[in-house]
């Protein structure tokens, strides 16, 4: 097996330096639970970094819109070569015009563009948190899959040890003439079946660990993962409080609200098309195509420009923008209902785990007690190999059910926690 030091040496120097600058290097000599894994994944995942770059672009767009309120300078240099009979071009061969144009009135277009730019920033920020939520949920899911498979593998390993002892016991009893040779076939078959279950669980644990490594983008071994930890107890709060908390931090709802603001800004901008643009322009012209050797000329011009568009297209555009605004309003309700359903389901499921685990633990204790009894009775010849094999497998199956239940409890508790607290946000993009 390649150790961590060997794995790190295979990483290029540039990647290591980039990671060291962007994020503190975690110490892989300690065990890591879900909170640390979630934060590491969220802070380093490419999808989150891409969203952060989109945030930066949205902020720059706001700066660009702000500059539109300032005067716009321009320089025009024109040269002309006309026929001798052209009376309009008997002056200078070149004319230079310096212009400074200042918008005075845009019918609300500038305000709408600024509101849209700010709303787009909110969309970008919500998208970052939405990406973070998706990564956090994937990490929780991968970790839960690994934990379930790991606990199952531990159970099957204990069962393999028991079956190996029984196999040796069968060989001894056959050698002493106490048991038939067919009993060895039975025990060997059950041992092989248990080994197959162990192999399957170990494989599932490794596959889940591989998925977890991909989410983190870092080397990770099973020895560094905690199998036990304190679970968040979000379900202890009233459901209505959890629903309100979830709505307040939900990136999907925040994104839908921001998209509504974008739609409203678009509608306002379309509405501004019914109003003219008013601009004040200052010009200084050097040279004159009609008269040669004239002094520079200065002008102040006031322009009023309509922007109705072709035919009645402006009214159609306004109607379309209003329809998109209505669609965005409905999308908020869709996101809210979906979130409430998920939180309510996780809440109900979390409340049931304690009782379900108690039932499974009692079943395990009962099957363990029966196994101990059957083991004693088997030694006295009152129980068969089949009875002993059956109760041994029942003990293992109870342990497997408990492993599944613990993993599901952990997954539900953490999923409910991140949905209601927003604790998965990247450290560089807090709302």
XYZ file of N, CA, C and O in Angstrom, residues 243-428:
744
model
N -38.620 24.837 9.836
C -39.069 25.248 8.504
C -38.709 26.705 8.240
O -38.252 27.063 7.145
N -38.902 27.561 9.241
C -38.550 28.973 9.084
C -37.042 29.149 8.912
O -36.591 29.931 8.062
N -36.266 28.415 9.722
C -34.805 28.498 9.608
C -34.341 28.042 8.230
O -33.457 28.667 7.620
N -34.930 26.946 7.751
C -34.541 26.412 6.452
C -34.859 27.401 5.331
O -34.068 27.593 4.399
N -36.008 28.046 5.407
C -36.377 29.021 4.384
C -35.445 30.232 4.412
O -35.105 30.783 3.357
N -35.028 30.628 5.592
C -34.174 31.815 5.715
C -32.785 31.594 5.127
O -32.163 32.544 4.645
N -32.286 30.357 5.184
C -30.920 30.100 4.696
C -30.905 29.342 3.380
O -29.826 29.094 2.837
N -32.073 28.977 2.858
C -32.120 28.165 1.641
C -31.538 28.924 0.451
O -32.059 29.967 0.051
N -30.482 28.415 -0.175
C -29.926 29.099 -1.350
C -30.864 29.029 -2.541
O -30.878 29.929 -3.376
N -31.671 27.968 -2.629
C -32.597 27.839 -3.764
C -33.680 28.911 -3.691
O -34.045 29.515 -4.709
N -34.203 29.161 -2.487
C -35.215 30.210 -2.326
C -34.577 31.578 -2.534
O -35.153 32.456 -3.195
N -33.387 31.784 -1.991
C -32.688 33.060 -2.185
C -32.409 33.305 -3.671
O -32.538 34.430 -4.162
N -32.045 32.249 -4.368
C -31.771 32.375 -5.801
C -33.051 32.714 -6.560
O -33.042 33.558 -7.464
N -34.164 32.042 -6.195
C -35.441 32.321 -6.864
C -35.888 33.754 -6.614
O -36.405 34.428 -7.519
N -35.684 34.251 -5.399
C -36.040 35.641 -5.092
C -35.166 36.610 -5.886
O -35.648 37.647 -6.378
N -33.885 36.301 -5.990
C -32.984 37.162 -6.759
C -33.352 37.142 -8.240
O -33.286 38.174 -8.930
N -33.749 35.976 -8.747
C -34.172 35.885 -10.144
C -35.454 36.672 -10.381
O -35.666 37.208 -11.481
N -36.309 36.754 -9.363
C -37.493 37.603 -9.468
C -37.079 39.066 -9.600
O -37.659 39.815 -10.403
N -36.078 39.481 -8.830
C -35.586 40.856 -8.942
C -35.012 41.121 -10.331
O -35.180 42.209 -10.891
N -34.335 40.130 -10.885
C -33.805 40.269 -12.248
C -34.953 40.442 -13.234
O -34.904 41.305 -14.130
N -35.997 39.617 -13.078
C -37.147 39.707 -13.984
C -37.842 41.062 -13.853
O -38.264 41.658 -14.855
N -37.953 41.569 -12.639
C -38.576 42.884 -12.436
C -37.726 43.988 -13.063
O -38.274 44.929 -13.659
N -36.405 43.880 -12.934
C -35.521 44.873 -13.554
C -35.613 44.820 -15.074
O -35.611 45.862 -15.749
N -35.713 43.609 -15.624
C -35.873 43.468 -17.077
C -37.177 44.107 -17.544
O -37.225 44.769 -18.591
N -38.238 43.883 -16.767
C -39.524 44.481 -17.127
C -39.443 46.007 -17.085
O -39.992 46.704 -17.951
N -38.763 46.545 -16.080
C -38.612 48.006 -15.976
C -37.810 48.556 -17.152
O -38.112 49.630 -17.690
N -36.769 47.806 -17.542
C -35.960 48.264 -18.677
C -36.772 48.234 -19.973
O -36.670 49.142 -20.803
N -37.592 47.190 -20.136
C -38.454 47.134 -21.326
C -39.465 48.290 -21.305
O -39.775 48.867 -22.344
N -39.952 48.607 -20.113
C -40.905 49.705 -19.983
C -40.254 51.044 -20.343
O -40.911 51.945 -20.890
N -38.972 51.165 -20.047
C -38.271 52.420 -20.340
C -38.140 52.674 -21.834
O -37.832 53.803 -22.244
N -38.389 51.633 -22.645
C -38.295 51.823 -24.098
C -39.364 52.785 -24.609
O -39.241 53.335 -25.708
N -40.406 52.975 -23.829
C -41.465 53.923 -24.229
C -41.064 55.361 -23.969
O -41.761 56.290 -24.401
N -39.963 55.569 -23.243
C -39.470 56.908 -22.922
C -38.224 57.211 -23.769
O -37.469 56.303 -24.115
N -38.011 58.483 -24.104
C -36.834 58.821 -24.922
C -35.561 58.905 -24.094
O -35.604 59.009 -22.871
N -34.433 58.821 -24.774
C -33.134 59.093 -24.161
C -32.780 60.554 -24.420
O -32.897 61.048 -25.556
N -32.349 61.230 -23.375
C -31.941 62.629 -23.508
C -30.465 62.725 -23.155
O -30.040 62.287 -22.073
N -29.684 63.288 -24.072
C -28.240 63.388 -23.875
C -27.775 64.807 -24.174
O -28.267 65.478 -25.104
N -26.817 65.270 -23.389
C -26.164 66.557 -23.613
C -24.761 66.278 -24.134
O -24.018 65.489 -23.537
N -24.426 66.912 -25.295
C -23.133 66.617 -25.913
C -22.350 67.905 -26.156
O -22.889 68.889 -26.669
N -21.095 67.868 -25.777
C -20.172 68.979 -26.018
C -19.198 68.554 -27.117
O -18.645 67.440 -27.057
N -18.985 69.429 -28.109
C -18.101 69.094 -29.227
C -17.103 70.222 -29.468
O -17.419 71.409 -29.290
N -15.928 69.835 -29.892
C -14.924 70.789 -30.380
C -14.400 70.226 -31.687
O -13.818 69.141 -31.719
N -14.645 70.990 -32.782
C -14.259 70.533 -34.114
C -13.038 71.306 -34.588
O -13.031 72.548 -34.610
N -12.034 70.555 -34.989
C -10.794 71.136 -35.505
C -10.711 70.794 -36.985
O -10.592 69.620 -37.359
N -10.771 71.811 -37.802
C -10.816 71.603 -39.243
C -12.248 71.654 -39.743
O -13.209 71.498 -38.988
N -12.340 71.898 -41.080
C -13.669 71.995 -41.675
C -13.582 71.546 -43.119
O -12.751 72.046 -43.893
N -14.403 70.580 -43.506
C -14.358 70.064 -44.870
C -14.816 71.120 -45.885
O -14.363 71.135 -47.031
N -15.706 72.063 -45.461
C -16.254 73.029 -46.408
C -15.390 74.274 -46.543
O -15.300 74.867 -47.625
N -14.743 74.701 -45.425
C -13.951 75.930 -45.436
C -12.562 75.635 -44.881
O -12.427 75.072 -43.795
N -11.572 76.004 -45.587
C -10.201 75.725 -45.168
C -9.709 76.742 -44.155
O -10.140 77.894 -44.132
N -8.803 76.257 -43.300
C -8.078 77.101 -42.347
C -8.996 77.887 -41.406
O -8.762 79.061 -41.104
N -10.057 77.269 -40.957
C -10.948 77.917 -39.997
C -10.449 77.651 -38.580
O -9.694 76.707 -38.327
N -10.889 78.498 -37.644
C -10.536 78.284 -36.242
C -11.370 77.126 -35.670
O -12.457 76.824 -36.172
N -10.883 76.462 -34.611
C -11.675 75.391 -33.988
C -13.053 75.899 -33.557
O -13.201 77.047 -33.121
N -14.048 75.054 -33.686
C -15.416 75.432 -33.386
C -15.936 74.586 -32.208
O -15.692 73.382 -32.143
N -16.649 75.249 -31.300
C -17.228 74.574 -30.137
C -18.751 74.557 -30.251
O -19.373 75.526 -30.717
N -19.360 73.447 -29.793
C -20.810 73.307 -29.867
C -21.330 72.637 -28.603
O -20.646 71.830 -27.973
N -22.574 72.947 -28.270
C -23.319 72.235 -27.228
C -24.613 71.750 -27.866
O -25.380 72.556 -28.425
N -24.856 70.438 -27.814
C -26.018 69.860 -28.477
C -26.875 69.106 -27.460
O -26.341 68.421 -26.574
N -28.151 69.194 -27.602
C -29.100 68.441 -26.786
C -29.859 67.510 -27.722
O -30.495 67.957 -28.685
N -29.749 66.214 -27.459
C -30.397 65.243 -28.341
C -31.467 64.473 -27.582
O -31.283 64.108 -26.421
N -32.570 64.237 -28.257
C -33.671 63.423 -27.729
C -33.900 62.299 -28.729
O -34.213 62.549 -29.905
N -33.732 61.078 -28.262
C -33.796 59.916 -29.151
C -34.853 58.939 -28.664
O -34.849 58.546 -27.484
N -35.720 58.526 -29.535
C -36.724 57.508 -29.181
C -36.127 56.123 -29.385
O -35.168 55.935 -30.144
N -36.728 55.129 -28.727
C -36.233 53.740 -28.813
C -37.405 52.763 -28.791
O -37.406 51.781 -28.070
N -38.417 53.089 -29.598
C -39.624 52.264 -29.610
C -39.387 50.863 -30.159
O -40.067 49.917 -29.787
N -38.444 50.706 -31.055
C -38.256 49.420 -31.686
C -39.149 49.281 -32.902
O -39.927 50.180 -33.250
N -39.054 48.142 -33.553
C -39.822 47.920 -34.776
C -41.304 47.754 -34.458
O -41.684 46.928 -33.619
N -42.136 48.522 -35.121
C -43.575 48.389 -34.947
C -43.996 48.524 -33.499
O -43.627 49.476 -32.808
N -44.776 47.550 -33.027
C -45.235 47.523 -31.640
C -44.451 46.505 -30.809
O -44.958 45.976 -29.827
N -43.207 46.234 -31.205
C -42.413 45.217 -30.511
C -42.139 45.588 -29.064
O -41.995 44.717 -28.209
N -42.065 46.871 -28.769
C -41.801 47.286 -27.389
C -42.897 46.807 -26.451
O -42.631 46.344 -25.336
N -44.154 46.912 -26.905
C -45.260 46.474 -26.061
C -45.240 44.953 -25.885
O -45.536 44.439 -24.808
N -44.875 44.240 -26.935
C -44.765 42.779 -26.830
C -43.641 42.390 -25.876
O -43.771 41.441 -25.096
N -42.525 43.117 -25.931
C -41.403 42.840 -25.034
C -41.788 43.087 -23.576
O -41.393 42.341 -22.675
N -42.552 44.158 -23.344
C -43.000 44.457 -21.984
C -43.905 43.355 -21.474
O -43.778 42.891 -20.329
N -44.819 42.882 -22.314
C -45.731 41.806 -21.917
C -44.963 40.528 -21.603
O -45.258 39.829 -20.624
N -43.948 40.206 -22.428
C -43.146 39.001 -22.182
C -42.381 39.105 -20.874
O -42.273 38.134 -20.117
N -41.849 40.299 -20.596
C -41.092 40.498 -19.349
C -41.998 40.347 -18.139
O -41.597 39.775 -17.116
N -43.218 40.818 -18.218
C -44.160 40.668 -17.110
C -44.514 39.204 -16.888
O -44.675 38.753 -15.743
N -44.638 38.457 -17.963
C -44.935 37.018 -17.836
C -43.785 36.279 -17.153
O -43.999 35.402 -16.314
N -42.536 36.640 -17.513
C -41.380 36.033 -16.861
C -41.322 36.408 -15.385
O -40.898 35.605 -14.539
N -41.765 37.610 -15.063
C -41.822 38.044 -13.673
C -42.805 37.175 -12.880
O -42.515 36.746 -11.761
N -43.957 36.893 -13.464
C -44.946 36.027 -12.816
C -44.386 34.615 -12.640
O -44.607 33.960 -11.608
N -43.669 34.147 -13.658
C -43.059 32.814 -13.563
C -42.056 32.751 -12.423
O -41.988 31.745 -11.683
N -41.269 33.803 -12.249
C -40.280 33.843 -11.162
C -40.960 33.849 -9.801
O -40.472 33.232 -8.846
N -42.078 34.533 -9.693
C -42.821 34.545 -8.432
C -43.316 33.143 -8.080
O -43.258 32.715 -6.920
N -43.783 32.407 -9.082
C -44.254 31.042 -8.840
C -43.100 30.105 -8.493
O -43.265 29.163 -7.706
N -41.926 30.374 -9.074
C -40.764 29.526 -8.781
C -40.373 29.610 -7.311
O -39.911 28.624 -6.724
N -40.556 30.774 -6.698
C -40.281 30.907 -5.266
C -41.172 29.962 -4.471
O -40.720 29.271 -3.542
N -42.449 29.885 -4.862
C -43.379 28.995 -4.169
C -42.998 27.528 -4.385
O -43.100 26.707 -3.465
N -42.530 27.210 -5.586
C -42.100 25.827 -5.872
C -40.924 25.438 -4.994
O -40.913 24.357 -4.385
N -39.931 26.319 -4.906
C -38.755 26.032 -4.087
C -39.127 25.933 -2.612
O -38.612 25.072 -1.887
N -40.026 26.792 -2.157
C -40.419 26.781 -0.752
C -41.140 25.467 -0.412
O -40.866 24.854 0.623
N -42.037 25.024 -1.274
C -42.773 23.783 -1.007
C -41.846 22.570 -1.024
O -41.967 21.672 -0.195
N -40.921 22.556 -1.982
C -39.982 21.439 -2.059
C -39.120 21.365 -0.803
O -38.883 20.278 -0.248
N -38.648 22.524 -0.343
C -37.808 22.558 0.855
C -38.597 22.133 2.087
O -38.105 21.346 2.906
N -39.797 22.629 2.227
C -40.623 22.283 3.392
C -40.896 20.781 3.431
O -40.875 20.163 4.500
N -41.134 20.200 2.280
C -41.380 18.759 2.227
C -40.148 17.972 2.681
O -40.249 17.023 3.468
N -38.965 18.381 2.197
C -37.736 17.679 2.560
C -37.444 17.808 4.048
O -37.091 16.824 4.713
N -37.594 19.030 4.600
C -37.330 19.239 6.018
C -38.324 18.448 6.864
O -37.940 17.811 7.862
N -39.599 18.472 6.495
C -40.614 17.743 7.260
C -40.353 16.242 7.231
O -40.493 15.553 8.258
N -39.939 15.722 6.073
C -39.649 14.283 5.971
C -38.444 13.895 6.832
O -38.470 12.883 7.546
N -37.375 14.709 6.753
C -36.189 14.416 7.563
C -36.501 14.554 9.056
O -35.973 13.798 9.877
N -37.333 15.515 9.397
C -37.717 15.712 10.798
C -38.460 14.483 11.328
O -38.136 13.966 12.406
N -39.443 14.015 10.570
C -40.215 12.845 11.004
C -39.333 11.607 11.085
O -39.449 10.811 12.023
N -38.455 11.464 10.107
C -37.564 10.298 10.109
C -36.621 10.334 11.300
O -36.383 9.315 11.959
N -36.068 11.522 11.599
C -35.144 11.648 12.728
C -35.816 11.292 14.047
O -35.192 10.682 14.927
N -37.062 11.680 14.198
C -37.767 11.419 15.450
C -37.976 9.928 15.683
O -38.152 9.494 16.824
N -37.948 9.123 14.623
C -38.246 7.698 14.752
C -37.015 6.829 14.993
O -37.151 5.649 15.351
N -35.819 7.391 14.789
C -34.623 6.556 14.861
C -34.388 5.978 16.256
O -33.965 4.835 16.395
N -34.609 6.757 17.286
C -34.341 6.295 18.646
C -35.127 5.036 18.961
O -34.563 4.039 19.450
N -36.430 5.063 18.676
C -37.263 3.893 18.956
C -36.876 2.705 18.084
O -36.825 1.560 18.557
N -36.574 2.968 16.826
C -36.215 1.871 15.922
C -34.901 1.218 16.324
O -34.748 -0.006 16.255
N -33.925 2.037 16.749
C -32.655 1.472 17.206
C -32.826 0.675 18.493
O -32.159 -0.358 18.686
N -33.703 1.127 19.365
C -33.966 0.380 20.595
C -34.532 -0.997 20.282
O -34.134 -2.000 20.886
N -35.448 -1.057 19.320
C -36.032 -2.339 18.928
C -34.968 -3.262 18.346
O -34.884 -4.454 18.690
N -34.122 -2.729 17.468
C -33.074 -3.543 16.851
C -32.049 -4.006 17.883
O -31.559 -5.150 17.811
N -31.702 -3.148 18.830
C -30.750 -3.549 19.869
C -31.319 -4.652 20.748
O -30.597 -5.574 21.150
N -32.618 -4.564 21.052
C -33.237 -5.644 21.836
C -33.238 -6.939 21.046
O -33.011 -8.023 21.607
N -33.491 -6.835 19.750
C -33.461 -8.029 18.902
C -32.057 -8.633 18.861
O -31.896 -9.861 18.911
N -31.030 -7.764 18.790
C -29.652 -8.252 18.781
C -29.309 -8.929 20.104
O -28.683 -10.004 20.116
N -29.713 -8.322 21.211
C -29.438 -8.921 22.522
C -30.114 -10.286 22.643
O -29.518 -11.239 23.175
N -31.343 -10.372 22.121
C -32.067 -11.645 22.193
C -31.375 -12.704 21.342
O -31.189 -13.850 21.791
N -30.992 -12.334 20.123
C -30.337 -13.317 19.245
C -28.973 -13.715 19.802
O -28.556 -14.886 19.681
N -28.271 -12.787 20.450
C -26.981 -13.124 21.063
C -27.169 -14.089 22.227
O -26.382 -15.037 22.398
N -28.229 -13.841 23.012
C -28.519 -14.747 24.129
C -28.871 -16.135 23.615
O -28.457 -17.153 24.188
N -29.659 -16.193 22.515
C -30.017 -17.491 21.928
C -28.772 -18.196 21.401
O -28.619 -19.416 21.550
N -27.869 -17.426 20.784
C -26.631 -18.024 20.284
C -25.825 -18.651 21.429
O -25.323 -19.784 21.305
N -25.688 -17.913 22.539
C -24.954 -18.449 23.683
C -25.612 -19.729 24.195
O -24.917 -20.705 24.546
N -26.951 -19.728 24.226
C -27.671 -20.918 24.693
C -27.487 -22.085 23.730
O -27.226 -23.225 24.152
N -27.621 -21.795 22.437
C -27.475 -22.860 21.436
C -26.061 -23.430 21.451
O -25.859 -24.636 21.231
N -25.074 -22.558 21.720
C -23.692 -23.037 21.755
C -23.496 -24.039 22.894
O -22.818 -25.066 22.719
N -24.111 -23.740 24.039
C -24.021 -24.684 25.161
C -24.779 -25.969 24.849
O -24.297 -27.079 25.131
N -25.978 -25.860 24.297
C -26.774 -27.041 23.982
C -26.131 -27.888 22.881
O -26.255 -29.115 22.882
N -25.444 -27.220 21.954
C -24.761 -27.966 20.895
C -23.651 -28.830 21.486
O -23.451 -29.984 21.070
N -22.951 -28.284 22.466
C -21.880 -29.056 23.115
C -22.440 -30.292 23.808
O -21.742 -31.308 23.942
N -23.705 -30.193 24.243
C -24.354 -31.334 24.919
C -25.111 -32.223 23.947
O -25.784 -33.172 24.381
N -25.043 -31.886 22.630
C -25.707 -32.716 21.638
C -27.190 -32.445 21.484
O -27.889 -33.224 20.824
N -27.706 -31.341 22.045
C -29.144 -31.063 21.949
C -29.474 -30.095 20.821
O -30.642 -29.811 20.575
N -28.483 -29.522 20.147
C -28.699 -28.659 18.997
C -27.783 -29.103 17.857
O -26.666 -29.581 18.087
N -28.297 -28.950 16.635
C -27.546 -29.386 15.454
C -26.670 -28.252 14.917
O -26.781 -27.098 15.335
N -25.806 -28.632 13.968
C -24.986 -27.623 13.290
C -25.878 -26.585 12.602
O -25.574 -25.392 12.602
N -26.969 -27.037 12.005
C -27.855 -26.131 11.284
C -28.447 -25.084 12.231
O -28.536 -23.897 11.884
N -28.844 -25.528 13.447
C -29.380 -24.584 14.427
C -28.333 -23.534 14.785
O -28.632 -22.333 14.876
N -27.113 -23.983 14.988
C -26.044 -23.072 15.386
C -25.684 -22.105 14.255
O -25.462 -20.914 14.486
N -25.642 -22.624 13.015
C -25.349 -21.764 11.872
C -26.442 -20.716 11.681
O -26.169 -19.543 11.371
N -27.692 -21.135 11.863
C -28.818 -20.218 11.644
C -28.793 -19.063 12.635
O -28.959 -17.892 12.258
N -28.589 -19.365 13.916
C -28.590 -18.291 14.909
C -27.346 -17.408 14.768
O -27.387 -16.202 15.041
N -26.236 -17.986 14.309
C -25.032 -17.180 14.068
C -25.285 -16.147 12.981
O -24.903 -14.974 13.107
N -25.950 -16.589 11.926
C -26.264 -15.655 10.836
C -27.291 -14.614 11.284
O -27.232 -13.463 10.877
N -28.211 -15.009 12.140
C -29.212 -14.067 12.623
C -28.556 -12.951 13.442
O -28.946 -11.785 13.350
N -27.558 -13.301 14.252
C -26.820 -12.286 15.012
C -26.158 -11.293 14.058
O -26.244 -10.070 14.246
N -25.496 -11.831 13.023
C -24.816 -10.961 12.063
C -25.810 -10.071 11.325
O -25.556 -8.876 11.107
N -26.957 -10.616 10.946
C -27.956 -9.829 10.224
C -28.530 -8.721 11.101
O -28.806 -7.620 10.620
N -28.704 -8.996 12.388
C -29.166 -7.944 13.297
C -28.139 -6.821 13.396
O -28.483 -5.638 13.426
N -26.868 -7.211 13.457
C -25.814 -6.198 13.511
C -25.778 -5.372 12.227
O -25.549 -4.161 12.259
N -26.011 -6.035 11.099
C -26.031 -5.333 9.817
C -27.188 -4.341 9.765
O -27.046 -3.215 9.275
N -28.343 -4.736 10.266
C -29.494 -3.825 10.296
C -29.208 -2.605 11.180
O -29.567 -1.474 10.843
N -28.551 -2.840 12.300
C -28.193 -1.726 13.182
C -27.188 -0.808 12.495
O -27.272 0.426 12.607
N -26.240 -1.378 11.749
C -25.270 -0.572 11.010
C -25.974 0.331 9.996
O -25.665 1.525 9.880
N -26.917 -0.242 9.272
C -27.688 0.540 8.316
C -28.455 1.664 9.008
O -28.491 2.802 8.536
N -29.055 1.325 10.149
C -29.861 2.304 10.869
C -28.994 3.452 11.393
O -29.377 4.622 11.318
N -27.826 3.132 11.922
C -26.934 4.172 12.435
C -26.468 5.100 11.311
O -26.398 6.323 11.488
N -26.139 4.514 10.164
C -25.694 5.335 9.033
C -26.834 6.232 8.543
O -26.623 7.407 8.233
N -28.044 5.681 8.475
C -29.191 6.481 8.048
C -29.504 7.587 9.054
O -29.880 8.703 8.678
N -29.353 7.270 10.337
C -29.584 8.281 11.362
C -28.585 9.431 11.215
O -28.957 10.612 11.301
N -27.318 9.071 11.010
C -26.297 10.088 10.838
C -26.568 10.943 9.603
O -26.506 12.183 9.659
N -26.914 10.305 8.505
C -27.158 11.039 7.265
C -28.348 11.982 7.409
O -28.282 13.153 7.002
N -29.427 11.507 7.997
C -30.622 12.344 8.149
C -30.355 13.510 9.092
O -30.772 14.644 8.837
N -29.653 13.239 10.203
C -29.376 14.298 11.176
C -28.529 15.407 10.563
O -28.807 16.601 10.749
N -27.501 15.027 9.818
C -26.625 16.045 9.232
C -27.300 16.760 8.070
O -27.077 17.949 7.834
N -28.102 16.028 7.299
C -28.814 16.681 6.206
C -29.790 17.733 6.744
O -29.878 18.844 6.215
N -30.499 17.377 7.812
C -31.423 18.331 8.433
C -30.652 19.513 9.024
O -31.105 20.661 8.950
N -29.478 19.242 9.565
C -28.656 20.298 10.169
C -28.212 21.318 9.125
O -28.338 22.529 9.332
N -27.684 20.853 8.009
C -27.177 21.793 7.009
C -28.322 22.513 6.299
O -28.169 23.655 5.846
N -29.497 21.886 6.209
C -30.634 22.544 5.586
C -31.169 23.686 6.437
O -31.710 24.662 5.913
N -31.018 23.570 7.745
C -31.619 24.555 8.645
C -30.616 25.555 9.224
O -31.027 26.527 9.861
N -29.336 25.332 9.009
C -28.329 26.241 9.578
C -27.476 26.929 8.522
O -26.878 27.969 8.794
N -27.364 26.361 7.318
C -26.495 26.956 6.309
C -25.033 26.877 6.679
O -24.236 27.709 6.251
N -24.644 25.897 7.480
C -23.267 25.803 7.979
C -22.311 25.224 6.943
O -21.168 24.945 7.265
N -22.756 25.071 5.710
C -21.929 24.505 4.662
C -21.339 25.579 3.758
O -20.673 25.277 2.778
N -21.610 26.884 4.043
C -21.149 27.928 3.134
C -19.619 27.962 3.090
O -18.968 27.755 4.119
N -19.035 28.257 1.931
C -17.580 28.407 1.872
C -17.153 29.627 2.678
O -17.878 30.623 2.756
N -15.977 29.543 3.287
C -15.518 30.618 4.151
C -15.305 31.917 3.386
O -15.324 32.992 3.970
N -15.121 31.863 2.058
C -14.883 33.068 1.279
C -16.157 33.662 0.702
O -16.107 34.634 -0.032
